[in-house]
Coordinates of C-alpha atoms and ligand atoms in Angstrom, one line a residue:
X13 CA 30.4 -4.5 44.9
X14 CA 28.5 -7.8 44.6
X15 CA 26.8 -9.2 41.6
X16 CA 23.3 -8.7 43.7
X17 CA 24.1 -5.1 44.2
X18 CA 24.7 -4.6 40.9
X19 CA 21.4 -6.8 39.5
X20 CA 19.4 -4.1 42.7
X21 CA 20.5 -1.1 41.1
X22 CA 20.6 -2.2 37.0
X23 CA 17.1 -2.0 37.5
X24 CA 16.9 1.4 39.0
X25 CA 18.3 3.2 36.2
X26 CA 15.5 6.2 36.1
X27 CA 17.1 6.4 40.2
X28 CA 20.4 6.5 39.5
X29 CA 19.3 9.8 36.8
X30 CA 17.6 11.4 39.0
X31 CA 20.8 11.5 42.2
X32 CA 22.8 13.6 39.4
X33 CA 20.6 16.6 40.3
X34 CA 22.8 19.4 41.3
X35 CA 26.2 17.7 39.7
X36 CA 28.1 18.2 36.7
X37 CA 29.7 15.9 34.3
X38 CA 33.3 16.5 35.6
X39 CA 31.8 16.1 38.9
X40 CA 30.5 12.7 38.0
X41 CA 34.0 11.7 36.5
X42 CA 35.9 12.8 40.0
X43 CA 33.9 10.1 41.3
X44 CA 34.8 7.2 38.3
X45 CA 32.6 7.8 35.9
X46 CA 34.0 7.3 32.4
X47 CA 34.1 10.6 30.4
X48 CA 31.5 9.2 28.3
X49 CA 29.1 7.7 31.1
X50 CA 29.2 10.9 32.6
X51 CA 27.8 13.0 29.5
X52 CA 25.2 10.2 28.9
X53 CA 23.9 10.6 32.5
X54 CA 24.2 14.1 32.8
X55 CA 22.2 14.3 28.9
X56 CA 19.7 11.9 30.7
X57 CA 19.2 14.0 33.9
X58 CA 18.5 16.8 31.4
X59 CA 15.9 14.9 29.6
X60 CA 13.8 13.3 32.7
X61 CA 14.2 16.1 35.2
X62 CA 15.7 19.3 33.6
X63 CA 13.1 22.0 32.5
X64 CA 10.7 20.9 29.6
X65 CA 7.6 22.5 28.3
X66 CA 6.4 18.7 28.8
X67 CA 6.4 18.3 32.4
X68 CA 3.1 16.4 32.2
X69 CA 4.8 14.4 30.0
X70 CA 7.6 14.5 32.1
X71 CA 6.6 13.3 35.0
X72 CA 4.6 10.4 33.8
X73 CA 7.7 9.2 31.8
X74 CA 9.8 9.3 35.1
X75 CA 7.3 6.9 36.8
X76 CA 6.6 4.9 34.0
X77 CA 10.3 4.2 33.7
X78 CA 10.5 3.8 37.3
X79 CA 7.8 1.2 37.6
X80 CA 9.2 -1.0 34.6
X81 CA 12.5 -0.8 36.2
X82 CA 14.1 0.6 32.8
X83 CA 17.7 0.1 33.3
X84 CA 19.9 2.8 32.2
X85 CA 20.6 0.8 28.7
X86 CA 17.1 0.8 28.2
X87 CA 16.6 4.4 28.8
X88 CA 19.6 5.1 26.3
X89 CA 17.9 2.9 24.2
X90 CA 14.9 5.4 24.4
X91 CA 17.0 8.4 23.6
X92 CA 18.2 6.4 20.5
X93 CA 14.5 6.1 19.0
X94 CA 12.9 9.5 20.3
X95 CA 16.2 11.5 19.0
X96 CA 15.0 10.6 15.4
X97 CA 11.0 12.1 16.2
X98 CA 11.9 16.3 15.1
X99 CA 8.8 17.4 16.4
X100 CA 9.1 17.9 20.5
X101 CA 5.8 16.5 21.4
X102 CA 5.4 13.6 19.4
X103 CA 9.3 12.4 20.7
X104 CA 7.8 13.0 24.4
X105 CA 4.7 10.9 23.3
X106 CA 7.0 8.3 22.0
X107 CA 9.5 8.5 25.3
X108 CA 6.2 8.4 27.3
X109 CA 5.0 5.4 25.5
X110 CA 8.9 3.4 25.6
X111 CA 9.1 4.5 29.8
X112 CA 5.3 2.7 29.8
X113 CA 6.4 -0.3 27.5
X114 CA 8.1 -3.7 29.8
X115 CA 11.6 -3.3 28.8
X116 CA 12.3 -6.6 26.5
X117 CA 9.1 -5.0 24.0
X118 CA 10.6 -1.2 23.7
X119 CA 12.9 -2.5 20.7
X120 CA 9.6 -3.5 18.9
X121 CA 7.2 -0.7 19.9
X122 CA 9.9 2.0 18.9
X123 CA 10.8 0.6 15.3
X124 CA 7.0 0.2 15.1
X125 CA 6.4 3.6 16.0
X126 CA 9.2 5.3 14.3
X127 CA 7.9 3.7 10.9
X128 CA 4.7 5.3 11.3
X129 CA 6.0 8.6 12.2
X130 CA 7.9 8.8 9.0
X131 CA 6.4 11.1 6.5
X132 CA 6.2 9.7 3.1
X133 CA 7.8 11.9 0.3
X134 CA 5.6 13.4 -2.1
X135 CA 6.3 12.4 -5.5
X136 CA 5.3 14.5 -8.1
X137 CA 6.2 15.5 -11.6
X138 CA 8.6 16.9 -12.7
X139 CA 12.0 17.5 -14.7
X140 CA 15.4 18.5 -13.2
X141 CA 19.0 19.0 -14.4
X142 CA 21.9 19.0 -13.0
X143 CA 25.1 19.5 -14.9
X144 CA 28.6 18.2 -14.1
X145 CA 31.8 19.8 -13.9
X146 CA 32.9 17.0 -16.5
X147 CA 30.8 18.2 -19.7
X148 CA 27.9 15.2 -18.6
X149 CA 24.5 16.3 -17.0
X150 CA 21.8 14.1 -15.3
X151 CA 18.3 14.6 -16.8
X152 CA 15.9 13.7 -14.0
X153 CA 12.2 12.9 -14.7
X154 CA 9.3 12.1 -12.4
X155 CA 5.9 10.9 -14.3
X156 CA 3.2 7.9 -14.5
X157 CA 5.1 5.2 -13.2
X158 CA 4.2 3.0 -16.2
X159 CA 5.0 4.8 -19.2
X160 CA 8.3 5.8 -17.2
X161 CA 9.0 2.3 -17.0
X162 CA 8.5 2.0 -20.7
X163 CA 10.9 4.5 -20.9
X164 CA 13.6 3.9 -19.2
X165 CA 13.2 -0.1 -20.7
X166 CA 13.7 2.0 -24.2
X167 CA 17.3 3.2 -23.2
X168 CA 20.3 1.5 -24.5
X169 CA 22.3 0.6 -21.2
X170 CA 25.3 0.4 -23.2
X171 CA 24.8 4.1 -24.3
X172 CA 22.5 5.6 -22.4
X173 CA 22.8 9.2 -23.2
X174 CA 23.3 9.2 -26.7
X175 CA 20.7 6.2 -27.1
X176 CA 18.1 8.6 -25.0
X177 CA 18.6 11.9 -27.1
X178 CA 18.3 9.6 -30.4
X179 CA 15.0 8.9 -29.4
X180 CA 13.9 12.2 -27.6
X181 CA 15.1 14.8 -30.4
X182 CA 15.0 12.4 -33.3
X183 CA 18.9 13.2 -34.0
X184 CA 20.4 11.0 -36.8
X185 CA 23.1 9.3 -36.6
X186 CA 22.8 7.3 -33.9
X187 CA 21.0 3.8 -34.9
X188 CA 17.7 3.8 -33.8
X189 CA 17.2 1.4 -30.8
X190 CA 15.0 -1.6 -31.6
X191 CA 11.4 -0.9 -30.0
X192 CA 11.3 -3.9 -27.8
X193 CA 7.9 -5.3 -26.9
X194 CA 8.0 -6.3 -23.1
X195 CA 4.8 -7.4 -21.8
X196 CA 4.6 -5.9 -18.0
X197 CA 3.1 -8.3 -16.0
X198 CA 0.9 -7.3 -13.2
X199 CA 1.1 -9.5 -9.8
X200 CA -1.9 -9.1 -7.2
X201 CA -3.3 -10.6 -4.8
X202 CA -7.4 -13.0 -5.7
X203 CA -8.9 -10.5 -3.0
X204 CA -7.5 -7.4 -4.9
X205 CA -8.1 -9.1 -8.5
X206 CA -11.6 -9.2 -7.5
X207 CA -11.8 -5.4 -6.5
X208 CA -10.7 -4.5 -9.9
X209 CA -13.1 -6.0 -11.1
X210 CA -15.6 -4.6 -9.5
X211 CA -14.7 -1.2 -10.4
X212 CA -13.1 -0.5 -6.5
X213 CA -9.4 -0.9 -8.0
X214 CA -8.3 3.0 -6.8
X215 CA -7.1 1.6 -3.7
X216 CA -5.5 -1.4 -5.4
X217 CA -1.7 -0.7 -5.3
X218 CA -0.4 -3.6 -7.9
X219 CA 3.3 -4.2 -8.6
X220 CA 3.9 -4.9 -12.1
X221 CA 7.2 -6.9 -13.2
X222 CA 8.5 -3.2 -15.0
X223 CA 9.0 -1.9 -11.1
X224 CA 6.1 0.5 -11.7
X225 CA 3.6 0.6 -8.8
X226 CA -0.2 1.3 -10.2
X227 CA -3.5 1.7 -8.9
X228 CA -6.0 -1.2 -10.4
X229 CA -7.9 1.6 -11.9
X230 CA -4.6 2.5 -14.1
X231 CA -4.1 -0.9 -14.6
X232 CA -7.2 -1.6 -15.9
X233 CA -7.1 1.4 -18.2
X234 CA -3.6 0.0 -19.7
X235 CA -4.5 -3.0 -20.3
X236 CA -7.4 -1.8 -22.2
X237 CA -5.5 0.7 -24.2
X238 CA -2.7 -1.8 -24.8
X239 CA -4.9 -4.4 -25.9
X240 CA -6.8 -2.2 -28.1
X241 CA -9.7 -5.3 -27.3
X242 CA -12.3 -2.6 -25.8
X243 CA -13.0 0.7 -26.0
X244 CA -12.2 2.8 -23.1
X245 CA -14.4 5.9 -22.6
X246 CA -13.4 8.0 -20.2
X247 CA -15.6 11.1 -19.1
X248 CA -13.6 13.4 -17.9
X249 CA -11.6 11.0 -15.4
X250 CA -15.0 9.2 -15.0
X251 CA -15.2 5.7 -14.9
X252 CA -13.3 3.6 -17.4
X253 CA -15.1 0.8 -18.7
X254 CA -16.4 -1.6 -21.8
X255 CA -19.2 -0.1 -23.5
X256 CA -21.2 -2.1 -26.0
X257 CA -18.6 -3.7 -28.0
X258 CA -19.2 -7.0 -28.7
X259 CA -22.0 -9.5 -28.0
X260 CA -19.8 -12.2 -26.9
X261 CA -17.4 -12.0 -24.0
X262 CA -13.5 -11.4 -25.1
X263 CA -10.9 -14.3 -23.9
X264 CA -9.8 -11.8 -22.2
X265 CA -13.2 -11.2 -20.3
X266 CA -13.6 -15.0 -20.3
X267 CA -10.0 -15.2 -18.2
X268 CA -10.9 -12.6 -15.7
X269 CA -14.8 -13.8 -15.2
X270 CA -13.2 -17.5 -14.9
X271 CA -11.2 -15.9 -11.9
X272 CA -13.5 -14.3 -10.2
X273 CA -16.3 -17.0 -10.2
X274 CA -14.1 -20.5 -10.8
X275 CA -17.6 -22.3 -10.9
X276 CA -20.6 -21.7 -11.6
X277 CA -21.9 -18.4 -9.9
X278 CA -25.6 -20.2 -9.3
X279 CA -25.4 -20.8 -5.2
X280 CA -24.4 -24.4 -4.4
X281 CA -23.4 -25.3 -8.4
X282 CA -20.4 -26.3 -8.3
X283 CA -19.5 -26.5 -12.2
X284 CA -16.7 -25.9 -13.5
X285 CA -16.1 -22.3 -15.1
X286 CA -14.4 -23.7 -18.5
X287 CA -17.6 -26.1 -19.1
X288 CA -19.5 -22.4 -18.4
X289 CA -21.3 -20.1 -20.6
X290 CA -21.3 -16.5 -20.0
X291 CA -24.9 -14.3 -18.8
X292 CA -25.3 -10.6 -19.5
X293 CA -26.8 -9.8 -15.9
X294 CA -28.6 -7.0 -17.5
X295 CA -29.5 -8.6 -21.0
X296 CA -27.8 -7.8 -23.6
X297 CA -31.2 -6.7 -25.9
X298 CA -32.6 -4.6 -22.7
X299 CA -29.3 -2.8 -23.5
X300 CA -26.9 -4.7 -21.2
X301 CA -23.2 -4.2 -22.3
X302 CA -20.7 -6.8 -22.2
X303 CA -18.3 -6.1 -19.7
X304 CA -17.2 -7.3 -16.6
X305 CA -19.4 -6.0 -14.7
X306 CA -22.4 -7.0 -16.5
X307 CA -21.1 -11.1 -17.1
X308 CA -21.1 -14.3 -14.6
X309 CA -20.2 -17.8 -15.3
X310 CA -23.0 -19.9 -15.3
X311 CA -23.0 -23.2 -16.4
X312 CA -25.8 -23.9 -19.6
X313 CA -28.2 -25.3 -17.1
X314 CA -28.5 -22.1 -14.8
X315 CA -28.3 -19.9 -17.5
X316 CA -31.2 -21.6 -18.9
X317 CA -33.2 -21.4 -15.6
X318 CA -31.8 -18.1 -15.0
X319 CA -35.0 -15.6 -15.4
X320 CA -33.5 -13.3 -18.0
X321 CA -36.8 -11.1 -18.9
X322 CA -37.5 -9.0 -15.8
X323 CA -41.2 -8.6 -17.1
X324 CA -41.8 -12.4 -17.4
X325 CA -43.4 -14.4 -14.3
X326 CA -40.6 -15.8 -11.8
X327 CA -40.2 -18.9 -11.1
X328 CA -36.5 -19.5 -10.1
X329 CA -35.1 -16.6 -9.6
X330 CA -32.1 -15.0 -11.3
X331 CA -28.5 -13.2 -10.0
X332 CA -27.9 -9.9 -10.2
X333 CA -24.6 -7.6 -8.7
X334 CA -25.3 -6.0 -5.7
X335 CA -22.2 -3.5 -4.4
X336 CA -19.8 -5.7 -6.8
X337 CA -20.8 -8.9 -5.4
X338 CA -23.1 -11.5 -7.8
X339 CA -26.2 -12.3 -5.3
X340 CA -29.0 -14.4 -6.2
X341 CA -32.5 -12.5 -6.4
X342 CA -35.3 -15.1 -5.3
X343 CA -38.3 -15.1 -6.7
X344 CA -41.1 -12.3 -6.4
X345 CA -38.6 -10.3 -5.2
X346 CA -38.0 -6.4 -7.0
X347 CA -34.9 -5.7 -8.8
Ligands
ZN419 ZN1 -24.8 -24.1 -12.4

């Protein structure tokens, strides 16, 4: 056989399935197959033309495959992909989709597809133990991913048992293990920053340098516990936020209103946030409270200009947060 014959019927691989109707493997190995060929064709014939409650599907997939010209590697390739989907009709969806896809792309679409398929495992908490044969045991325990990470950062590596029970029944004996202080440092992206601040952090997953994965919403309600700077009030699961504290904006405030508005939030100002002041949107003595979400940067010009009294006449206007975002109010314009 010529290389051009071969080339003509390489890609007529959904063809070549559908002439073993009516023979068996052994069949196909009297007339040269390899033992192994033979079961993959035969497995093959039984997929695209051997009784399915699919046959819809079925058929589609046949000339789908047909009209790429899928050669028999790619439609092994297909079985290697849809044989990891359990559920019958979502692997005929995917086979459908693989037949339909120009064979140098079915790589990519499968892994694509296969990765959305995959169900997520459902974490939740909880406490196991398994013991060993050899008089050790393995204490497994699922909880808030932060103060796990705490945890675990508490445990002596060079005696990890003994170092955890020490701490967890209070036995003496073993030396207490020095408390270490580790700052966990959070890493997120401007865009996400921003959402935190705005009180939309719930869908904010942040990596922290302990490993633990947070929403913003838990990070934000660390950092204030840890900090002890604010007061956190939460009503029941409400909201956790800065209630009148302090008149004057924390450093820490300071850092995060610098970041969210680098200059000054007036539009078209362009000075710098660390020559700013800091503006109670809502003033502070018509009961404004000095958080986040009540500060800008302005710089000591616009906050002067800045109409503060929303009973006095305007003149030039004054920002306000609208949906998270600082906007500026023109004139004559109602709150
Ligand atoms: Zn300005």
């Amino acid at each position: 056989m010529g290389l051009q014959e071969y080339f003509a019927q390489l890609g007529q691989g959904i063809d070549l399935v559908a002439e073993c109707s009516g023979l068996s493997a052994p069949d196909l190995e009297k007339m040269g197959a390899s033992t192994h060929d033979a079961a993959e064709l035969i497995s093959l014939h039984t997929i695209y033309f051997g009784t399915t409650p699919y046959t819809g599907k079925q058929r589609l997939a046949v000339d789908a495959a047909r009209r790429n010209g899928h050669c028999l590697s790619t439609l092994r390739l297909i079985e290697s992909f849809t044989r990891r989907v359990k559920e019958q009709r979502a692997a005929w969806n995917l086979r459908l989709e693989l037949c339909a896809t120009p064979g140098e792309q079915v790589s990519a679409v499968a892994k694509r597809r296969v990765r959305e398929l995959r169900v997520p495992h459902k974490y939740r908490e909880r406490a196991l133990l398994r013991q060993h044969p050899n008089g050790l045991a393995t204490l497994t325990v699922t909880g808030n991913a932060l103060d796990m990470a705490d945890a675990f950062r508490t445990i002596d590596q060079q005696r990890p048992g003994a170092s955890f029970v020490a701490r967890m029944l209070g036995k003496t004996g073993a030396a207490p293990a020095a408390r270490t202080r580790v700052t966990t440092m959070a890493v997120l992206q401007l865009e996400d920053y921003g959402k935190i601040l705005r009180r939309k952090g719930d869908d904010v997953l942040v990596r922290t340098t302990s490993g633990a994965v947070v929403t913003g919403a838990q990070l934000v309600e660390r950092a204030c516990a840890n900090e002890g700077l604010i007061t956190v009030i939460s009503r029941t699961l409400g909201p956790v936020d800065l209630y009148r504290f302090e008149r004057f904006a924390s450093l820490k405030q300071r850092t995060m209103l610098a970041a969210e508005h680098p200059t000054c939030a007036w539009p078209g100002c362009n000075t710098p946030a660390e020559r700013g002041q800091f503006h109670h949107l809502t003033p502070w003595k018509h009961g404004g409270e000095t958080n986040v979400s009540n500060l800008v940067t302005l710089c000591s010009y616009h906050n002067g200009v800045n109409e503060d009294d929303p009973n006095a006449p305007p003149r030039r206007g004054r920002l306000t947060r609208k949906r998270g975002t600082i906007v500026w109010q023109p004139p004559h314009t109602s709150r």
